[in-house]
Amino acid sequence: MTKSQTENADNKAAPSGRAQFKSRFGFLMAAAGAAVGLGNVWSFPSMAANNGGGAFLLIYVGMAFVLAYPALMAELTLGRYAQSGVINAMGQLGGKGVPRRAGQLIGLGAICVATLGLTFYAIVTGWLISQALGPVAHVLGMSSVESWLAESSIGRDWWLALVAMAMTICVVLLGVNRGIERWTKRLMPLLIVTMLVLILTILTFDGAIEGLMVYLLPDFSQINAELMLDAMGQAFFSLSIGIGAMVVYGSYLSRKANLPRVGVQVMFIDMGVAFIAGLLIIPSLYVAKAVGVEVLNEQGELTSSATLLFDVMPAMFTRLGVIGGVMEVLFFGLLAVAALTSMFPALEVPVSTLEETGSLSRRFSTFLIGGVAFAGSTLILLNFDLLFGLVIGLTINSMPVIGALVCLYVGWLMSRNAKLKELCQGAPEIENTLFWRLWPWYIRVVCPLMILVVMARSLS
């Protein structure tokens, strides 16, 4: 790191008047909402069931500490230090010249990935809304609405994606406190309570205990290098590292907050939701198996996540009668909530960046980015077979690259003194802890290398 870069980083001045979360609980719920998505509630349980159950859980927890937590701390520290979004923050660390422009380019990449994520998340959220509202329309005798919700058409998907995007725009439009903080404080507890209610209900059905045993009992014979890489990738992606969300949320965090502690809390909430999701999903699948729904493929593994979500679960709910209809509304409702809370930060990342320029208002920026993202959703729907999987793959495979580059910038271009000073503001004792002795070097070398391993594995 050059002398000019160090001085630029150490002597920066935070912009005044930046919004802040009003409470630690509000930040935790917002950050957890960004981290908790369909990956936690759906893909994690099925991945665990197909990879040794409890053995996968243990390795996943270990990888969360080894990989996800240090990277999460890099993004939170960068955001609060720079008091800005990811483009300005990365440019600030770069100092001058090529490093600055490269940092800004990395930040722009994060914003593009966040916007790409919005395009397909709006579509999937719309599907979940339709699944949740279908039984309600049936009970109310609204047969035409029920038929419309059940049909698979571009028109239906377009309108439901519009609803999902409109809800996201409305929340982000209200700002950090009245919008994101207020609504995630309501939606995240609702999501967790709904999951717990569904768990207690599903465990009363035949087959549930078998699924519970598959999920919780470790099969250490399945532990291999591929399983460890899968667990590492799941730990990384589940925290939404690599789209700039945690940088932005870190910039809204009070200087008095203990960053290492809140980082651990965010990680435990994320892991906790993933764990209790497994307590719901896996027993549910074995209940479906008990009532005659096919849930396993020829290799004896659970079928694909998409098939399980939109075919197996609705078939199971139908065979459970009235209580199944109630459970279907709650189940797909909670998945829609999980998806929405992930859409909020994905929109906030580019909106906050445009707002920081001072030339565009928050209102205009929100409608602009929301409109661009929805135009992307429309384009995907019109070319679904070609674009849907491509956009998802591009989004997911870009996240570890950006996450690794952020770690490198924070590790190498943010001086050790600047990192220590930032962490000491909320944790004055940090210099004497094991965390401080390991973390600065860890994000310089170990974390980027491990992230790139995960990326290489996902591309193979």
PDB file of N, CA and C in Angstrom, residues 101-176:
ATOM      1  N   ARG A 101      -9.906   3.536  -9.547  1.00  0.00           N
ATOM      2  CA  ARG A 101     -10.834   3.195 -10.634  1.00  0.00           C
ATOM      3  C   ARG A 101     -11.202   1.715 -10.591  1.00  0.00           C
ATOM      4  N   ALA A 102     -10.235   0.873 -10.254  1.00  0.00           N
ATOM      5  CA  ALA A 102     -10.522  -0.558 -10.153  1.00  0.00           C
ATOM      6  C   ALA A 102     -11.495  -0.826  -9.015  1.00  0.00           C
ATOM      7  N   GLY A 103     -11.307  -0.132  -7.886  1.00  0.00           N
ATOM      8  CA  GLY A 103     -12.235  -0.292  -6.757  1.00  0.00           C
ATOM      9  C   GLY A 103     -13.637   0.126  -7.124  1.00  0.00           C
ATOM     10  N   GLN A 104     -13.751   1.256  -7.828  1.00  0.00           N
ATOM     11  CA  GLN A 104     -15.070   1.719  -8.255  1.00  0.00           C
ATOM     12  C   GLN A 104     -15.710   0.731  -9.228  1.00  0.00           C
ATOM     13  N   LEU A 105     -14.887   0.132 -10.072  1.00  0.00           N
ATOM     14  CA  LEU A 105     -15.398  -0.855 -11.025  1.00  0.00           C
ATOM     15  C   LEU A 105     -15.915  -2.096 -10.291  1.00  0.00           C
ATOM     16  N   ILE A 106     -15.205  -2.504  -9.249  1.00  0.00           N
ATOM     17  CA  ILE A 106     -15.665  -3.639  -8.438  1.00  0.00           C
ATOM     18  C   ILE A 106     -17.000  -3.297  -7.779  1.00  0.00           C
ATOM     19  N   GLY A 107     -17.088  -2.059  -7.254  1.00  0.00           N
ATOM     20  CA  GLY A 107     -18.355  -1.624  -6.650  1.00  0.00           C
ATOM     21  C   GLY A 107     -19.484  -1.601  -7.658  1.00  0.00           C
ATOM     22  N   LEU A 108     -19.184  -1.140  -8.878  1.00  0.00           N
ATOM     23  CA  LEU A 108     -20.194  -1.141  -9.942  1.00  0.00           C
ATOM     24  C   LEU A 108     -20.632  -2.565 -10.256  1.00  0.00           C
ATOM     25  N   GLY A 109     -19.674  -3.496 -10.232  1.00  0.00           N
ATOM     26  CA  GLY A 109     -20.017  -4.897 -10.451  1.00  0.00           C
ATOM     27  C   GLY A 109     -20.981  -5.411  -9.394  1.00  0.00           C
ATOM     28  N   ALA A 110     -20.756  -5.019  -8.129  1.00  0.00           N
ATOM     29  CA  ALA A 110     -21.658  -5.435  -7.053  1.00  0.00           C
ATOM     30  C   ALA A 110     -23.065  -4.904  -7.289  1.00  0.00           C
ATOM     31  N   ILE A 111     -23.160  -3.658  -7.745  1.00  0.00           N
ATOM     32  CA  ILE A 111     -24.471  -3.061  -8.006  1.00  0.00           C
ATOM     33  C   ILE A 111     -25.173  -3.777  -9.164  1.00  0.00           C
ATOM     34  N   CYS A 112     -24.415  -4.110 -10.188  1.00  0.00           N
ATOM     35  CA  CYS A 112     -25.001  -4.845 -11.324  1.00  0.00           C
ATOM     36  C   CYS A 112     -25.512  -6.209 -10.888  1.00  0.00           C
ATOM     37  N   VAL A 113     -24.743  -6.885 -10.035  1.00  0.00           N
ATOM     38  CA  VAL A 113     -25.166  -8.199  -9.544  1.00  0.00           C
ATOM     39  C   VAL A 113     -26.433  -8.064  -8.707  1.00  0.00           C
ATOM     40  N   ALA A 114     -26.490  -7.033  -7.852  1.00  0.00           N
ATOM     41  CA  ALA A 114     -27.689  -6.815  -7.036  1.00  0.00           C
ATOM     42  C   ALA A 114     -28.912  -6.575  -7.915  1.00  0.00           C
ATOM     43  N   THR A 115     -28.740  -5.780  -8.961  1.00  0.00           N
ATOM     44  CA  THR A 115     -29.859  -5.494  -9.867  1.00  0.00           C
ATOM     45  C   THR A 115     -30.268  -6.732 -10.654  1.00  0.00           C
ATOM     46  N   LEU A 116     -29.298  -7.525 -11.083  1.00  0.00           N
ATOM     47  CA  LEU A 116     -29.604  -8.790 -11.753  1.00  0.00           C
ATOM     48  C   LEU A 116     -30.399  -9.709 -10.835  1.00  0.00           C
ATOM     49  N   GLY A 117     -29.974  -9.754  -9.572  1.00  0.00           N
ATOM     50  CA  GLY A 117     -30.699 -10.585  -8.611  1.00  0.00           C
ATOM     51  C   GLY A 117     -32.147 -10.167  -8.474  1.00  0.00           C
ATOM     52  N   LEU A 118     -32.393  -8.852  -8.512  1.00  0.00           N
ATOM     53  CA  LEU A 118     -33.773  -8.352  -8.431  1.00  0.00           C
ATOM     54  C   LEU A 118     -34.625  -8.868  -9.578  1.00  0.00           C
ATOM     55  N   THR A 119     -34.054  -8.971 -10.766  1.00  0.00           N
ATOM     56  CA  THR A 119     -34.841  -9.339 -11.936  1.00  0.00           C
ATOM     57  C   THR A 119     -35.466 -10.722 -11.795  1.00  0.00           C
ATOM     58  N   PHE A 120     -34.687 -11.709 -11.336  1.00  0.00           N
ATOM     59  CA  PHE A 120     -35.274 -13.051 -11.236  1.00  0.00           C
ATOM     60  C   PHE A 120     -35.954 -13.274  -9.888  1.00  0.00           C
ATOM     61  N   TYR A 121     -35.523 -12.549  -8.853  1.00  0.00           N
ATOM     62  CA  TYR A 121     -36.185 -12.698  -7.556  1.00  0.00           C
ATOM     63  C   TYR A 121     -37.621 -12.199  -7.616  1.00  0.00           C
ATOM     64  N   ALA A 122     -37.873 -11.161  -8.409  1.00  0.00           N
ATOM     65  CA  ALA A 122     -39.239 -10.664  -8.557  1.00  0.00           C
ATOM     66  C   ALA A 122     -40.138 -11.729  -9.176  1.00  0.00           C
ATOM     67  N   ILE A 123     -39.605 -12.450 -10.161  1.00  0.00           N
ATOM     68  CA  ILE A 123     -40.374 -13.506 -10.812  1.00  0.00           C
ATOM     69  C   ILE A 123     -40.675 -14.639  -9.839  1.00  0.00           C
ATOM     70  N   VAL A 124     -39.656 -15.095  -9.124  1.00  0.00           N
ATOM     71  CA  VAL A 124     -39.839 -16.198  -8.184  1.00  0.00           C
ATOM     72  C   VAL A 124     -40.775 -15.789  -7.048  1.00  0.00           C
ATOM     73  N   THR A 125     -40.631 -14.553  -6.554  1.00  0.00           N
ATOM     74  CA  THR A 125     -41.525 -14.072  -5.501  1.00  0.00           C
ATOM     75  C   THR A 125     -42.961 -14.058  -5.990  1.00  0.00           C
ATOM     76  N   GLY A 126     -43.158 -13.679  -7.250  1.00  0.00           N
ATOM     77  CA  GLY A 126     -44.503 -13.715  -7.821  1.00  0.00           C
ATOM     78  C   GLY A 126     -45.076 -15.114  -7.835  1.00  0.00           C
ATOM     79  N   TRP A 127     -44.265 -16.107  -8.177  1.00  0.00           N
ATOM     80  CA  TRP A 127     -44.725 -17.501  -8.136  1.00  0.00           C
ATOM     81  C   TRP A 127     -45.160 -17.896  -6.724  1.00  0.00           C
ATOM     82  N   LEU A 128     -44.378 -17.494  -5.753  1.00  0.00           N
ATOM     83  CA  LEU A 128     -44.687 -17.846  -4.366  1.00  0.00           C
ATOM     84  C   LEU A 128     -45.983 -17.181  -3.907  1.00  0.00           C
ATOM     85  N   ILE A 129     -46.178 -15.935  -4.329  1.00  0.00           N
ATOM     86  CA  ILE A 129     -47.424 -15.237  -3.991  1.00  0.00           C
ATOM     87  C   ILE A 129     -48.620 -15.968  -4.585  1.00  0.00           C
ATOM     88  N   SER A 130     -48.474 -16.436  -5.823  1.00  0.00           N
ATOM     89  CA  SER A 130     -49.591 -17.148  -6.462  1.00  0.00           C
ATOM     90  C   SER A 130     -49.913 -18.441  -5.724  1.00  0.00           C
ATOM     91  N   GLN A 131     -48.876 -19.151  -5.279  1.00  0.00           N
ATOM     92  CA  GLN A 131     -49.096 -20.399  -4.539  1.00  0.00           C
ATOM     93  C   GLN A 131     -49.767 -20.137  -3.191  1.00  0.00           C
ATOM     94  N   ALA A 132     -49.439 -19.009  -2.569  1.00  0.00           N
ATOM     95  CA  ALA A 132     -50.041 -18.689  -1.271  1.00  0.00           C
ATOM     96  C   ALA A 132     -51.483 -18.226  -1.408  1.00  0.00           C
ATOM     97  N   LEU A 133     -51.794 -17.511  -2.486  1.00  0.00           N
ATOM     98  CA  LEU A 133     -53.139 -16.954  -2.651  1.00  0.00           C
ATOM     99  C   LEU A 133     -54.121 -17.935  -3.275  1.00  0.00           C
ATOM    100  N   GLY A 134     -53.613 -18.980  -3.952  1.00  0.00           N
ATOM    101  CA  GLY A 134     -54.505 -19.939  -4.604  1.00  0.00           C
ATOM    102  C   GLY A 134     -55.520 -20.566  -3.657  1.00  0.00           C
ATOM    103  N   PRO A 135     -55.097 -21.134  -2.522  1.00  0.00           N
ATOM    104  CA  PRO A 135     -56.066 -21.721  -1.585  1.00  0.00           C
ATOM    105  C   PRO A 135     -57.034 -20.695  -1.013  1.00  0.00           C
ATOM    106  N   VAL A 136     -56.580 -19.457  -0.829  1.00  0.00           N
ATOM    107  CA  VAL A 136     -57.459 -18.406  -0.315  1.00  0.00           C
ATOM    108  C   VAL A 136     -58.572 -18.125  -1.314  1.00  0.00           C
ATOM    109  N   ALA A 137     -58.220 -18.025  -2.587  1.00  0.00           N
ATOM    110  CA  ALA A 137     -59.221 -17.800  -3.625  1.00  0.00           C
ATOM    111  C   ALA A 137     -60.212 -18.957  -3.691  1.00  0.00           C
ATOM    112  N   HIS A 138     -59.717 -20.177  -3.473  1.00  0.00           N
ATOM    113  CA  HIS A 138     -60.592 -21.350  -3.496  1.00  0.00           C
ATOM    114  C   HIS A 138     -61.617 -21.294  -2.372  1.00  0.00           C
ATOM    115  N   VAL A 139     -61.178 -20.965  -1.163  1.00  0.00           N
ATOM    116  CA  VAL A 139     -62.076 -20.887  -0.006  1.00  0.00           C
ATOM    117  C   VAL A 139     -63.117 -19.793  -0.195  1.00  0.00           C
ATOM    118  N   LEU A 140     -62.713 -18.690  -0.809  1.00  0.00           N
ATOM    119  CA  LEU A 140     -63.628 -17.566  -1.012  1.00  0.00           C
ATOM    120  C   LEU A 140     -64.548 -17.763  -2.211  1.00  0.00           C
ATOM    121  N   GLY A 141     -64.369 -18.880  -2.922  1.00  0.00           N
ATOM    122  CA  GLY A 141     -65.223 -19.156  -4.063  1.00  0.00           C
ATOM    123  C   GLY A 141     -64.911 -18.325  -5.282  1.00  0.00           C
ATOM    124  N   MET A 142     -63.723 -17.786  -5.339  1.00  0.00           N
ATOM    125  CA  MET A 142     -63.316 -16.950  -6.488  1.00  0.00           C
ATOM    126  C   MET A 142     -62.650 -17.851  -7.522  1.00  0.00           C
ATOM    127  N   SER A 143     -63.445 -18.618  -8.220  1.00  0.00           N
ATOM    128  CA  SER A 143     -62.923 -19.646  -9.120  1.00  0.00           C
ATOM    129  C   SER A 143     -62.112 -19.062 -10.269  1.00  0.00           C
ATOM    130  N   SER A 144     -62.538 -17.916 -10.791  1.00  0.00           N
ATOM    131  CA  SER A 144     -61.801 -17.317 -11.912  1.00  0.00           C
ATOM    132  C   SER A 144     -60.416 -16.854 -11.454  1.00  0.00           C
ATOM    133  N   VAL A 145     -60.346 -16.273 -10.251  1.00  0.00           N
ATOM    134  CA  VAL A 145     -59.064 -15.842  -9.700  1.00  0.00           C
ATOM    135  C   VAL A 145     -58.182 -17.047  -9.413  1.00  0.00           C
ATOM    136  N   GLU A 146     -58.787 -18.092  -8.860  1.00  0.00           N
ATOM    137  CA  GLU A 146     -58.035 -19.317  -8.570  1.00  0.00           C
ATOM    138  C   GLU A 146     -57.454 -19.908  -9.854  1.00  0.00           C
ATOM    139  N   SER A 147     -58.255 -19.935 -10.911  1.00  0.00           N
ATOM    140  CA  SER A 147     -57.779 -20.474 -12.189  1.00  0.00           C
ATOM    141  C   SER A 147     -56.644 -19.630 -12.750  1.00  0.00           C
ATOM    142  N   TRP A 148     -56.785 -18.303 -12.622  1.00  0.00           N
ATOM    143  CA  TRP A 148     -55.745 -17.405 -13.132  1.00  0.00           C
ATOM    144  C   TRP A 148     -54.439 -17.601 -12.369  1.00  0.00           C
ATOM    145  N   LEU A 149     -54.540 -17.755 -11.053  1.00  0.00           N
ATOM    146  CA  LEU A 149     -53.347 -17.959 -10.238  1.00  0.00           C
ATOM    147  C   LEU A 149     -52.681 -19.298 -10.537  1.00  0.00           C
ATOM    148  N   ALA A 150     -53.487 -20.277 -10.910  1.00  0.00           N
ATOM    149  CA  ALA A 150     -52.955 -21.620 -11.143  1.00  0.00           C
ATOM    150  C   ALA A 150     -52.347 -21.786 -12.529  1.00  0.00           C
ATOM    151  N   GLU A 151     -52.747 -20.926 -13.481  1.00  0.00           N
ATOM    152  CA  GLU A 151     -52.249 -21.091 -14.845  1.00  0.00           C
ATOM    153  C   GLU A 151     -50.789 -20.658 -14.950  1.00  0.00           C
ATOM    154  N   SER A 152     -50.099 -21.252 -15.899  1.00  0.00           N
ATOM    155  CA  SER A 152     -48.711 -20.879 -16.143  1.00  0.00           C
ATOM    156  C   SER A 152     -48.656 -20.074 -17.433  1.00  0.00           C
ATOM    157  N   SER A 153     -48.533 -18.758 -17.284  1.00  0.00           N
ATOM    158  CA  SER A 153     -48.537 -17.901 -18.462  1.00  0.00           C
ATOM    159  C   SER A 153     -47.643 -16.691 -18.219  1.00  0.00           C
ATOM    160  N   ILE A 154     -47.189 -16.108 -19.299  1.00  0.00           N
ATOM    161  CA  ILE A 154     -46.353 -14.913 -19.196  1.00  0.00           C
ATOM    162  C   ILE A 154     -47.144 -13.767 -18.551  1.00  0.00           C
ATOM    163  N   GLY A 155     -48.426 -13.662 -18.907  1.00  0.00           N
ATOM    164  CA  GLY A 155     -49.252 -12.594 -18.356  1.00  0.00           C
ATOM    165  C   GLY A 155     -49.368 -12.668 -16.847  1.00  0.00           C
ATOM    166  N   ARG A 156     -49.687 -13.875 -16.337  1.00  0.00           N
ATOM    167  CA  ARG A 156     -49.795 -14.035 -14.882  1.00  0.00           C
ATOM    168  C   ARG A 156     -48.472 -13.732 -14.208  1.00  0.00           C
ATOM    169  N   ASP A 157     -47.389 -14.289 -14.744  1.00  0.00           N
ATOM    170  CA  ASP A 157     -46.078 -14.099 -14.128  1.00  0.00           C
ATOM    171  C   ASP A 157     -45.660 -12.630 -14.160  1.00  0.00           C
ATOM    172  N   TRP A 158     -46.025 -11.922 -15.221  1.00  0.00           N
ATOM    173  CA  TRP A 158     -45.670 -10.510 -15.341  1.00  0.00           C
ATOM    174  C   TRP A 158     -46.364  -9.682 -14.271  1.00  0.00           C
ATOM    175  N   TRP A 159     -47.658  -9.907 -14.094  1.00  0.00           N
ATOM    176  CA  TRP A 159     -48.404  -9.132 -13.103  1.00  0.00           C
ATOM    177  C   TRP A 159     -47.949  -9.442 -11.680  1.00  0.00           C
ATOM    178  N   LEU A 160     -47.669 -10.693 -11.384  1.00  0.00           N
ATOM    179  CA  LEU A 160     -47.235 -11.052 -10.035  1.00  0.00           C
ATOM    180  C   LEU A 160     -45.818 -10.542  -9.757  1.00  0.00           C
ATOM    181  N   ALA A 161     -44.960 -10.575 -10.764  1.00  0.00           N
ATOM    182  CA  ALA A 161     -43.621  -9.988 -10.595  1.00  0.00           C
ATOM    183  C   ALA A 161     -43.726  -8.488 -10.361  1.00  0.00           C
ATOM    184  N   LEU A 162     -44.690  -7.850 -11.033  1.00  0.00           N
ATOM    185  CA  LEU A 162     -44.920  -6.423 -10.830  1.00  0.00           C
ATOM    186  C   LEU A 162     -45.355  -6.139  -9.396  1.00  0.00           C
ATOM    187  N   VAL A 163     -46.216  -6.997  -8.859  1.00  0.00           N
ATOM    188  CA  VAL A 163     -46.645  -6.847  -7.461  1.00  0.00           C
ATOM    189  C   VAL A 163     -45.444  -6.941  -6.519  1.00  0.00           C
ATOM    190  N   ALA A 164     -44.597  -7.953  -6.737  1.00  0.00           N
ATOM    191  CA  ALA A 164     -43.418  -8.137  -5.885  1.00  0.00           C
ATOM    192  C   ALA A 164     -42.486  -6.927  -5.983  1.00  0.00           C
ATOM    193  N   MET A 165     -42.255  -6.432  -7.193  1.00  0.00           N
ATOM    194  CA  MET A 165     -41.375  -5.280  -7.358  1.00  0.00           C
ATOM    195  C   MET A 165     -41.998  -4.032  -6.757  1.00  0.00           C
ATOM    196  N   ALA A 166     -43.303  -3.871  -6.908  1.00  0.00           N
ATOM    197  CA  ALA A 166     -43.984  -2.698  -6.352  1.00  0.00           C
ATOM    198  C   ALA A 166     -43.877  -2.673  -4.831  1.00  0.00           C
ATOM    199  N   MET A 167     -44.045  -3.827  -4.187  1.00  0.00           N
ATOM    200  CA  MET A 167     -43.905  -3.880  -2.733  1.00  0.00           C
ATOM    201  C   MET A 167     -42.491  -3.514  -2.307  1.00  0.00           C
ATOM    202  N   THR A 168     -41.513  -4.004  -3.050  1.00  0.00           N
ATOM    203  CA  THR A 168     -40.112  -3.692  -2.742  1.00  0.00           C
ATOM    204  C   THR A 168     -39.838  -2.208  -2.907  1.00  0.00           C
ATOM    205  N   ILE A 169     -40.337  -1.620  -3.987  1.00  0.00           N
ATOM    206  CA  ILE A 169     -40.152  -0.191  -4.237  1.00  0.00           C
ATOM    207  C   ILE A 169     -40.782   0.634  -3.125  1.00  0.00           C
ATOM    208  N   CYS A 170     -41.975   0.244  -2.700  1.00  0.00           N
ATOM    209  CA  CYS A 170     -42.675   0.998  -1.654  1.00  0.00           C
ATOM    210  C   CYS A 170     -41.875   1.014  -0.356  1.00  0.00           C
ATOM    211  N   VAL A 171     -41.301  -0.124   0.006  1.00  0.00           N
ATOM    212  CA  VAL A 171     -40.526  -0.204   1.253  1.00  0.00           C
ATOM    213  C   VAL A 171     -39.249   0.622   1.146  1.00  0.00           C
ATOM    214  N   VAL A 172     -38.496   0.468   0.053  1.00  0.00           N
ATOM    215  CA  VAL A 172     -37.239   1.200  -0.113  1.00  0.00           C
ATOM    216  C   VAL A 172     -37.505   2.698  -0.254  1.00  0.00           C
ATOM    217  N   LEU A 173     -38.604   3.060  -0.854  1.00  0.00           N
ATOM    218  CA  LEU A 173     -38.970   4.463  -1.038  1.00  0.00           C
ATOM    219  C   LEU A 173     -39.119   5.178   0.302  1.00  0.00           C
ATOM    220  N   LEU A 174     -39.555   4.456   1.321  1.00  0.00           N
ATOM    221  CA  LEU A 174     -39.763   5.045   2.644  1.00  0.00           C
ATOM    222  C   LEU A 174     -38.457   5.314   3.381  1.00  0.00           C
ATOM    223  N   GLY A 175     -37.351   4.759   2.891  1.00  0.00           N
ATOM    224  CA  GLY A 175     -36.074   5.037   3.513  1.00  0.00           C
ATOM    225  C   GLY A 175     -35.596   3.937   4.438  1.00  0.00           C
ATOM    226  N   VAL A 176     -34.474   4.187   5.083  1.00  0.00           N
ATOM    227  CA  VAL A 176     -33.838   3.185   5.938  1.00  0.00           C
ATOM    228  C   VAL A 176     -34.682   2.873   7.164  1.00  0.00           C
TER     229      VAL A 176
END
